Short mmCIF file of C-alpha atoms in Angstrom, two decimals:
data_model
loop_
_atom_site.label_atom_id
_atom_site.label_comp_id
_atom_site.label_asym_id
_atom_site.label_seq_id
_atom_site.Cartn_x
_atom_site.Cartn_y
_atom_site.Cartn_z
CA MET A 1 167.04 -84.46 157.30
CA ASP A 2 166.50 -81.98 154.35
CA PRO A 3 162.88 -82.33 153.11
CA ILE A 4 163.92 -82.75 149.54
CA VAL A 5 166.44 -85.40 150.38
CA GLY A 6 163.97 -87.22 152.61
CA ARG A 7 161.33 -87.20 149.75
CA MET A 8 163.83 -88.60 147.42
CA ALA A 9 164.79 -91.32 149.89
CA SER A 10 161.07 -92.11 150.54
CA SER A 11 160.37 -92.30 146.83
CA LEU A 12 163.18 -94.51 146.05
CA LEU A 13 162.38 -96.84 148.95
CA ALA A 14 158.78 -97.13 147.68
CA PHE A 15 160.06 -97.73 144.12
CA LEU A 16 162.42 -100.58 145.25
CA LEU A 17 159.73 -102.13 147.33
CA LEU A 18 157.47 -102.11 144.37
CA LEU A 19 160.06 -103.69 142.21
CA ASP A 20 160.30 -106.41 144.71
CA GLY A 21 156.83 -107.54 143.70
CA ASP A 22 155.67 -107.98 147.22
CA MET A 23 153.87 -104.59 147.51
CA PHE A 24 150.84 -102.99 146.01
CA SER A 25 150.19 -99.55 144.53
CA PRO A 26 147.13 -97.52 145.60
CA SER A 27 144.30 -97.69 143.07
CA SER A 28 144.36 -94.11 142.69
CA PRO A 29 146.64 -91.36 144.10
CA PRO A 30 145.35 -89.67 147.31
CA THR A 31 144.16 -86.18 147.18
CA GLY A 32 143.42 -83.13 149.25
CA LEU A 33 143.94 -83.77 153.06
CA LEU A 34 144.81 -87.42 152.63
CA GLU A 35 147.64 -86.49 150.20
CA LYS A 36 148.92 -83.91 152.67
CA VAL A 37 148.73 -86.70 155.47
CA PHE A 38 150.59 -89.24 153.37
CA GLN A 39 153.21 -86.89 152.28
CA TYR A 40 153.91 -85.85 155.92
CA ILE A 41 154.21 -89.54 157.09
CA ASP A 42 156.68 -90.30 154.08
CA LEU A 43 158.93 -87.29 155.00
CA HIS A 44 158.78 -87.99 158.79
CA GLN A 45 159.21 -91.70 158.54
CA ASP A 46 162.82 -91.69 159.89
CA GLU A 47 161.40 -89.93 163.10
CA PHE A 48 158.78 -92.57 163.36
CA VAL A 49 161.38 -95.26 163.19
CA GLN A 50 163.63 -93.48 165.65
CA THR A 51 160.66 -93.47 168.20
CA LEU A 52 160.05 -97.13 167.75
CA LYS A 53 163.87 -97.65 168.32
CA GLU A 54 163.57 -95.79 171.62
CA TRP A 55 160.53 -97.90 172.67
CA VAL A 56 162.23 -101.22 171.65
CA ALA A 57 165.18 -100.27 173.82
CA VAL A 58 162.97 -100.57 176.84
CA GLU A 59 163.08 -104.24 178.02
CA SER A 60 159.42 -104.20 179.11
CA ASP A 61 159.14 -108.01 179.83
CA SER A 62 155.96 -108.79 181.65
CA VAL A 63 156.46 -112.59 181.73
CA GLN A 64 159.47 -112.78 184.04
CA PRO A 65 158.46 -111.72 187.61
CA VAL A 66 161.60 -109.70 188.25
CA LEU A 67 161.55 -106.25 189.95
CA ARG A 68 163.95 -104.80 187.43
CA LEU A 69 161.77 -105.63 184.50
CA ARG A 70 158.77 -104.19 186.30
CA ARG A 71 160.57 -100.99 186.55
CA GLU A 72 161.31 -101.10 182.88
CA LEU A 73 157.47 -101.62 182.41
CA LEU A 74 156.73 -98.57 184.46
CA ARG A 75 159.16 -96.60 182.40
CA MET A 76 157.67 -97.81 179.13
CA MET A 77 154.16 -96.82 180.27
CA GLY A 78 155.52 -93.42 181.32
CA LEU A 79 157.04 -92.87 177.84
CA ALA A 80 153.84 -93.60 176.18
CA ALA A 81 151.73 -91.44 178.56
CA ASP A 82 154.22 -88.46 177.87
CA ARG A 83 153.92 -88.95 174.13
CA LEU A 84 150.23 -88.85 174.31
CA ARG A 85 150.22 -85.85 176.57
CA ASN A 86 152.47 -84.09 174.04
CA LEU A 87 149.72 -84.54 171.36
CA GLY A 88 147.34 -82.80 173.76
CA ALA A 89 145.44 -85.87 174.96
CA ARG A 90 144.01 -86.10 178.37
CA VAL A 91 145.77 -89.12 180.04
CA ASP A 92 145.07 -91.08 183.12
CA LEU A 93 147.44 -93.54 184.43
CA VAL A 94 145.21 -96.02 186.30
CA ASP A 95 146.78 -97.86 189.31
CA ALA A 96 146.44 -101.55 188.66
CA GLY A 97 147.59 -102.80 192.15
CA PHE A 98 150.03 -105.59 192.72
CA GLN A 99 150.64 -109.06 191.52
CA GLN A 100 150.89 -111.67 194.06
CA LEU A 101 153.29 -114.49 193.25
CA PRO A 102 153.23 -118.04 194.48
CA ASP A 103 156.43 -117.46 196.56
CA GLY A 104 154.89 -114.72 198.51
CA GLN A 105 156.53 -111.96 196.54
CA SER A 106 154.58 -108.89 195.45
CA LEU A 107 155.35 -107.02 192.37
CA PRO A 108 153.60 -103.83 191.02
CA ILE A 109 151.38 -104.10 188.03
CA PRO A 110 152.13 -101.36 185.63
CA PRO A 111 149.41 -98.69 185.25
CA ILE A 112 146.77 -98.85 182.41
CA ILE A 113 146.76 -95.96 180.13
CA LEU A 114 143.30 -94.39 179.43
CA ALA A 115 143.63 -91.36 177.14
CA GLU A 116 141.40 -89.39 174.95
CA LEU A 117 141.54 -86.61 172.32
CA GLY A 118 138.45 -84.88 171.36
CA ASN A 119 134.86 -85.12 172.52
CA ASP A 120 132.84 -83.69 169.64
CA PRO A 121 129.38 -85.38 169.88
CA LYS A 122 128.97 -85.00 166.00
CA LYS A 123 132.01 -87.22 165.36
CA PRO A 124 132.37 -91.00 165.97
CA THR A 125 134.61 -92.09 168.93
CA VAL A 126 137.07 -94.77 168.15
CA CYS A 127 139.05 -96.54 170.80
CA PHE A 128 142.28 -98.18 170.13
CA TYR A 129 143.51 -101.08 172.32
CA GLY A 130 147.26 -102.02 172.36
CA HIS A 131 149.94 -103.21 174.76
CA LEU A 132 153.61 -102.30 175.48
CA ASP A 133 154.84 -105.32 177.29
CA VAL A 134 156.80 -107.98 175.48
CA GLN A 135 157.90 -111.67 175.75
CA PRO A 136 161.38 -112.44 177.12
CA ALA A 137 164.39 -112.13 174.54
CA ARG A 138 167.98 -112.69 174.86
CA GLN A 139 170.52 -112.54 171.93
CA GLU A 140 171.88 -115.99 172.85
CA ASP A 141 168.49 -117.46 172.38
CA GLY A 142 169.05 -117.22 168.59
CA TRP A 143 168.86 -113.51 167.71
CA VAL A 144 171.39 -112.24 165.25
CA THR A 145 171.34 -108.81 166.85
CA ASP A 146 170.55 -107.56 170.35
CA PRO A 147 166.78 -107.85 170.63
CA HIS A 148 166.44 -104.62 172.47
CA THR A 149 168.38 -102.53 169.82
CA LEU A 150 166.26 -101.78 166.81
CA THR A 151 168.30 -102.92 163.73
CA GLU A 152 167.29 -102.34 160.19
CA VAL A 153 168.35 -104.78 157.51
CA ASP A 154 166.95 -104.73 153.96
CA GLY A 155 163.97 -102.73 155.02
CA LYS A 156 163.23 -105.02 158.06
CA LEU A 157 163.13 -103.55 161.51
CA TYR A 158 164.38 -106.18 163.91
CA GLY A 159 163.78 -105.95 167.68
CA ARG A 160 161.47 -107.32 170.35
CA GLY A 161 158.12 -105.69 170.40
CA THR A 162 158.24 -104.15 166.92
CA THR A 163 155.27 -105.99 165.55
CA ASP A 164 153.85 -107.28 168.94
CA ASN A 165 152.78 -104.60 169.80
CA LYS A 166 154.90 -101.56 170.12
CA GLY A 167 155.00 -100.93 166.25
CA PRO A 168 151.29 -100.91 165.83
CA VAL A 169 150.57 -98.76 168.94
CA LEU A 170 153.10 -96.21 167.55
CA ALA A 171 151.51 -96.37 164.00
CA TRP A 172 148.17 -95.38 165.60
CA ILE A 173 150.08 -92.54 167.36
CA ASN A 174 151.84 -91.55 164.29
CA ALA A 175 148.49 -91.22 162.51
CA VAL A 176 147.16 -88.94 165.24
CA SER A 177 150.29 -86.85 165.50
CA THR A 178 150.20 -86.22 161.66
CA PHE A 179 146.94 -84.56 161.84
CA ARG A 180 148.08 -82.45 164.73
CA ALA A 181 151.40 -81.58 163.15
CA LEU A 182 149.41 -80.40 159.97
CA ASP A 183 147.12 -78.21 162.38
CA GLU A 184 144.22 -80.38 160.97
CA ASP A 185 141.18 -81.22 163.07
CA LEU A 186 141.13 -84.96 163.89
CA PRO A 187 138.26 -86.63 161.82
CA VAL A 188 137.25 -88.64 164.93
CA ASN A 189 137.42 -88.58 168.63
CA VAL A 190 140.19 -90.87 169.60
CA LYS A 191 140.63 -92.83 172.80
CA PHE A 192 143.57 -95.16 173.86
CA VAL A 193 143.53 -98.08 176.16
CA ILE A 194 147.14 -99.06 176.60
CA GLU A 195 148.30 -101.92 179.00
CA GLY A 196 151.53 -103.50 180.09
CA MET A 197 150.69 -107.01 181.04
CA GLU A 198 149.09 -108.55 178.07
CA GLU A 199 151.76 -111.17 177.57
CA ALA A 200 151.19 -112.27 181.33
CA GLY A 201 147.32 -112.51 181.18
CA SER A 202 146.31 -108.82 180.99
CA LEU A 203 146.13 -108.60 184.88
CA ALA A 204 143.60 -106.00 186.04
CA LEU A 205 142.45 -105.22 182.58
CA GLU A 206 138.93 -106.83 182.76
CA GLU A 207 138.04 -105.33 186.01
CA LEU A 208 139.03 -101.87 184.72
CA VAL A 209 136.70 -102.39 181.72
CA GLN A 210 133.84 -103.39 183.98
CA LYS A 211 134.58 -100.37 186.31
CA GLU A 212 134.61 -97.85 183.25
CA LYS A 213 131.83 -99.26 181.39
CA ALA A 214 129.62 -96.34 182.27
CA GLY A 215 132.55 -93.81 182.42
CA PHE A 216 135.50 -93.92 179.97
CA PHE A 217 133.86 -96.35 177.51
CA SER A 218 130.37 -94.92 177.70
CA SER A 219 131.11 -92.60 174.56
CA VAL A 220 133.02 -95.18 172.63
CA ASP A 221 131.45 -96.28 169.36
CA TYR A 222 134.09 -98.54 167.86
CA ILE A 223 137.12 -100.54 169.26
CA VAL A 224 140.09 -101.35 167.12
CA ILE A 225 142.75 -103.84 168.13
CA SER A 226 145.98 -104.24 166.10
CA ASP A 227 147.68 -107.24 167.76
CA ASN A 228 147.86 -109.84 165.09
CA LEU A 229 149.28 -110.39 161.73
CA TRP A 230 148.35 -110.82 158.06
CA ILE A 231 148.19 -114.38 156.63
CA SER A 232 150.73 -113.34 153.71
CA ARG A 233 153.61 -111.18 153.24
CA ARG A 234 151.87 -109.05 150.54
CA THR A 235 148.15 -108.70 151.19
CA PRO A 236 146.72 -106.75 154.06
CA ALA A 237 144.16 -108.61 156.33
CA LEU A 238 141.16 -107.77 158.43
CA THR A 239 140.57 -110.12 161.23
CA CYS A 240 136.90 -111.03 161.92
CA GLY A 241 137.30 -113.96 164.48
CA THR A 242 139.50 -115.75 166.87
CA ARG A 243 139.24 -119.38 167.81
CA GLY A 244 139.68 -119.25 171.67
CA ASN A 245 141.52 -122.07 173.57
CA SER A 246 141.47 -124.48 176.48
CA TYR A 247 144.56 -125.28 178.43
CA PHE A 248 144.69 -128.44 180.50
CA MET A 249 147.29 -129.94 182.72
CA VAL A 250 147.77 -133.62 182.95
CA GLU A 251 149.71 -135.21 185.75
CA VAL A 252 150.61 -138.75 186.42
CA LYS A 253 151.98 -139.54 189.89
CA CYS A 254 153.80 -142.54 191.22
CA ARG A 255 154.83 -141.30 194.63
CA ASP A 256 156.02 -138.21 196.35
CA GLN A 257 159.64 -139.16 195.91
CA ASP A 258 161.70 -140.18 192.95
CA PHE A 259 162.55 -143.82 192.36
CA HIS A 260 165.97 -145.00 191.55
CA SER A 261 165.82 -146.22 188.02
CA GLY A 262 168.46 -148.78 188.44
CA THR A 263 166.76 -150.28 191.38
CA PHE A 264 163.06 -149.94 190.45
CA GLY A 265 163.27 -149.73 186.69
CA GLY A 266 161.19 -152.49 185.05
CA ILE A 267 159.25 -153.54 188.16
CA LEU A 268 156.63 -150.71 188.40
CA ASN A 269 154.55 -148.58 186.15
CA GLU A 270 156.47 -145.82 184.74
CA PRO A 271 154.67 -142.42 184.98
CA MET A 272 156.30 -141.18 181.81
CA ALA A 273 155.16 -144.15 179.78
CA ASP A 274 151.54 -143.43 181.09
CA LEU A 275 151.86 -139.73 180.27
CA VAL A 276 153.25 -140.47 176.76
CA ALA A 277 150.37 -142.83 176.05
CA LEU A 278 147.64 -140.43 177.41
CA LEU A 279 148.93 -137.48 175.30
CA GLY A 280 149.45 -139.67 172.20
CA SER A 281 145.79 -140.66 172.43
CA LEU A 282 144.53 -137.05 171.84
CA VAL A 283 145.21 -136.54 168.07
CA ASP A 284 146.08 -138.72 165.13
CA SER A 285 149.04 -138.13 162.79
CA SER A 286 146.78 -135.90 160.54
CA GLY A 287 145.93 -133.54 163.54
CA ARG A 288 142.36 -134.76 163.91
CA ILE A 289 141.34 -134.72 167.63
CA LEU A 290 140.41 -138.21 168.72
CA ILE A 291 138.37 -137.31 171.87
CA PRO A 292 134.90 -138.81 171.21
CA GLY A 293 132.15 -136.09 170.48
CA ILE A 294 134.69 -133.29 170.28
CA TYR A 295 133.39 -132.20 166.89
CA ASP A 296 129.69 -132.47 167.73
CA HIS A 297 129.54 -128.81 168.77
CA VAL A 298 131.67 -127.49 166.03
CA ALA A 299 129.60 -125.12 163.85
CA PRO A 300 129.90 -125.94 160.05
CA VAL A 301 131.49 -123.68 157.54
CA THR A 302 128.90 -121.75 155.76
CA GLU A 303 128.88 -121.22 151.99
CA GLU A 304 129.24 -117.45 152.47
CA GLU A 305 132.49 -118.20 154.64
CA LYS A 306 133.71 -120.58 151.98
CA ARG A 307 133.59 -117.85 149.34
CA THR A 308 135.29 -115.41 151.70
CA TYR A 309 138.17 -117.87 152.29
CA GLU A 310 138.44 -118.60 148.58
CA ALA A 311 139.47 -115.13 147.96
CA ILE A 312 142.36 -115.13 150.61
CA ASP A 313 145.74 -114.76 149.26
CA LEU A 314 147.24 -117.74 150.82
CA ASP A 315 150.38 -119.27 149.35
CA LEU A 316 150.87 -122.45 151.40
CA GLU A 317 154.48 -122.76 150.36
CA GLU A 318 155.30 -119.36 151.27
CA TYR A 319 153.30 -119.77 154.59
CA ARG A 320 155.36 -122.93 155.37
CA ASN A 321 158.58 -121.20 154.64
CA SER A 322 157.73 -118.29 156.79
CA SER A 323 156.79 -120.73 159.64
CA GLN A 324 160.08 -122.65 159.03
CA VAL A 325 158.56 -125.99 159.34
CA LYS A 326 158.94 -128.98 157.02
CA LYS A 327 155.22 -129.53 156.36
CA PHE A 328 151.75 -128.73 157.75
CA LEU A 329 149.29 -131.30 158.76
CA PHE A 330 146.96 -130.19 155.99
CA ASP A 331 147.09 -129.16 152.30
CA THR A 332 144.48 -127.08 151.68
CA LYS A 333 135.68 -133.50 176.39
CA VAL A 334 139.10 -133.85 177.20
CA LYS A 335 139.05 -135.35 180.92
CA GLN A 336 136.59 -138.22 180.25
CA HIS A 337 138.77 -139.43 177.30
CA LEU A 338 141.88 -139.39 179.38
CA ASP A 339 140.14 -141.18 182.16
CA TYR A 340 139.13 -143.87 179.81
CA ILE A 341 142.52 -144.35 178.28
CA PHE A 342 144.24 -144.33 181.70
CA SER A 343 141.78 -147.06 183.02
CA LYS A 344 142.72 -149.34 180.08
CA ARG A 345 146.39 -149.21 181.19
CA ASN A 346 145.80 -150.86 184.51
CA SER A 347 148.39 -148.61 185.97
CA SER A 348 149.09 -148.24 189.77
CA ASN A 349 149.86 -144.51 189.35
CA GLN A 350 147.40 -141.75 189.89
CA MET A 351 146.35 -139.27 187.20
CA THR A 352 144.87 -135.80 187.53
CA VAL A 353 143.53 -133.53 184.87
CA SER A 354 142.97 -129.76 185.53
CA MET A 355 141.87 -126.97 183.43
CA THR A 356 144.44 -124.00 183.67
CA LEU A 357 142.91 -121.57 181.27
CA GLY A 358 139.92 -121.35 178.98
CA LEU A 359 139.16 -118.58 176.50
CA HIS A 360 136.03 -118.13 174.43
CA PRO A 361 136.28 -117.60 170.74
CA TRP A 362 135.35 -114.17 169.33
CA VAL A 363 133.52 -113.40 166.05
CA ALA A 364 132.91 -109.94 164.60
CA ASN A 365 130.05 -108.58 162.44
CA ILE A 366 132.02 -107.67 159.23
CA ARG A 367 129.00 -105.52 158.15
CA ASP A 368 129.74 -103.01 160.78
CA ASN A 369 130.65 -99.53 159.54
CA GLN A 370 134.27 -99.73 160.75
CA TYR A 371 134.82 -102.91 158.83
CA LEU A 372 133.55 -101.10 155.71
CA ALA A 373 135.71 -98.12 156.55
CA ALA A 374 138.74 -100.37 157.00
CA LYS A 375 138.25 -101.97 153.77
CA ARG A 376 138.14 -98.66 151.99
CA ALA A 377 141.18 -97.44 153.77
CA ILE A 378 143.14 -100.54 152.89
CA LYS A 379 142.01 -100.10 149.29
CA THR A 380 143.25 -96.46 149.24
CA VAL A 381 146.52 -97.31 150.87
CA PHE A 382 147.49 -100.71 149.45
CA GLY A 383 145.32 -100.74 146.27
CA THR A 384 143.85 -104.19 147.05
CA GLU A 385 140.94 -105.68 148.84
CA PRO A 386 141.99 -107.28 152.30
CA ASP A 387 141.99 -110.85 153.11
CA MET A 388 139.08 -111.52 155.62
CA ILE A 389 140.53 -113.96 158.10
CA ARG A 390 139.93 -115.76 161.30
CA ASP A 391 142.98 -115.89 163.60
CA GLY A 392 144.50 -118.78 165.51
CA SER A 393 145.83 -116.34 167.94
CA THR A 394 143.72 -115.67 171.14
CA ILE A 395 143.22 -112.00 172.12
CA PRO A 396 140.81 -112.27 175.17
CA ILE A 397 140.28 -108.54 175.44
CA ALA A 398 138.28 -108.54 172.04
CA LYS A 399 135.64 -110.85 173.67
CA ILE A 400 135.83 -108.90 176.95
CA PHE A 401 135.18 -105.55 175.16
CA GLN A 402 132.43 -107.11 172.98
CA GLY A 403 130.67 -108.66 175.98
CA THR A 404 131.06 -105.79 178.34
CA ILE A 405 130.89 -102.61 176.41
CA ARG A 406 128.78 -104.09 173.69
CA LYS A 407 130.31 -102.11 170.87
CA SER A 408 131.77 -103.13 167.57
CA VAL A 409 135.17 -104.72 167.84
CA MET A 410 137.55 -104.90 164.89
CA MET A 411 141.13 -106.26 164.39
CA LEU A 412 143.18 -104.33 162.02
CA PRO A 413 146.60 -105.99 161.72
CA LEU A 414 149.66 -104.31 160.39
CA GLY A 415 152.36 -107.09 160.61
CA ALA A 416 153.33 -109.64 157.78
CA VAL A 417 152.98 -113.30 158.33
CA ASP A 418 156.75 -113.79 158.77
CA ASP A 419 157.21 -111.09 161.41
CA GLY A 420 157.91 -113.71 164.15
CA GLU A 421 155.98 -112.34 167.15
CA HIS A 422 157.20 -113.93 170.39
CA SER A 423 159.99 -115.61 168.37
CA GLN A 424 163.62 -114.95 167.73
CA LYS A 425 164.35 -112.23 165.16
CA GLU A 426 160.97 -110.62 165.58
CA LYS A 427 160.64 -107.68 163.05
CA ILE A 428 158.23 -105.38 161.37
CA ASN A 429 158.97 -104.21 157.93
CA ARG A 430 159.64 -100.52 157.55
CA TRP A 431 156.87 -100.59 154.77
CA ASN A 432 154.38 -102.14 157.04
CA TYR A 433 155.00 -99.67 159.81
CA ILE A 434 154.93 -96.58 157.73
CA GLU A 435 152.07 -97.57 155.32
CA GLY A 436 150.27 -98.85 158.57
CA SER A 437 150.49 -95.39 159.82
CA LYS A 438 148.81 -94.08 156.69
CA LEU A 439 146.28 -96.87 156.89
CA PHE A 440 145.09 -95.56 160.28
CA ALA A 441 144.96 -91.99 159.13
CA ALA A 442 142.89 -92.99 156.08
CA PHE A 443 140.65 -95.08 158.48
CA PHE A 444 139.87 -92.02 160.51
CA LEU A 445 138.63 -90.07 157.47
CA GLU A 446 136.66 -93.15 156.29
CA MET A 447 135.00 -93.44 159.67
CA ALA A 448 134.07 -89.81 159.59
CA LYS A 449 132.40 -90.23 156.15
CA LEU A 450 130.28 -93.08 157.30
CA HIS A 451 129.22 -91.76 160.62
#
């Protein structure tokens, strides 16, 4: 594209987005190096979108244990490694071994990328974590377009992985590549940890972090994760906590074989009725958990937290519309309980409860330098203060990094609340993707100032 035409197109797009009323203008125009960086990103945004299109076209589904998809994952990791090498990064593709499946099948785990650019001891070292695997997606599941063909409609870039997490990974790479293209020194040392099994439980990643604690991660000062969303369509967010989760499996068993409903229906305890009663006893219609004592260990919300949450730009009606549900539950020790409820039913069936997965919550120190740098960068790029939020999503690697490496971890999301990660018609707005690339570049400069 001719540079003048590109600049005009970029300016027109920015103007139209501002007219829409959903976007912000920077509080003051960037100057000097930052201005050069922003101009370059604007002029090359179509190239950045084209690369995202190429990455979305790779069906890097880690959830379905199929050899064809594992080959796609290997190809995806290779594409990312090549792009990082082209930037001058030292790239190590760490062999992650094999995944053993219950049926005896063995599938390769895609290698984990460890890459680094710069080792200046005078600069802070910022490590970015992201993943390039995706959830399954088929057009017949409700997509208007082919989920693996990036399609732009009204400034929205539709495709599986656009917001979770290929777009944010590329936005970070775009920021780095801009400094390289301008022949400017990177303000910070940059490291990458990029995996291909996040959607399937991040197989082999925790072991690698432990192994490289005194190696690859020893020089890391800060870790940035961009694998979640804003809480609105308009206002950027910084995530300072996640809630964790506990998964339990409840099974009610009558016998090893099925009973014929016509012959035995009505003369024995129906396992489904037991199961429905058990599950129905866990929460009431307002969403309050009914397990005795469950709230005894919940930390109260502090006054400082209340003040932080009051400033959040949350439009409940917009949030409800984005979620496509009719209403929310609110406007503004699991096994013991089930044993008790089941005993009251006097059922002849057997019940078992097993915990399949438990993940700890994560909370950040928002007074760390990188949170201050991110706030300043958001103000520069978007002209507003960020919402400080805690996310319902669970990103286990944040807790692993924080507990193992013991360095500051920050979540800096790029996607809007209506991006639909894991869902049909997943998208990232072109505006979020391009401005997000600028945000990372501004963040590098702010980190350098604070170090």
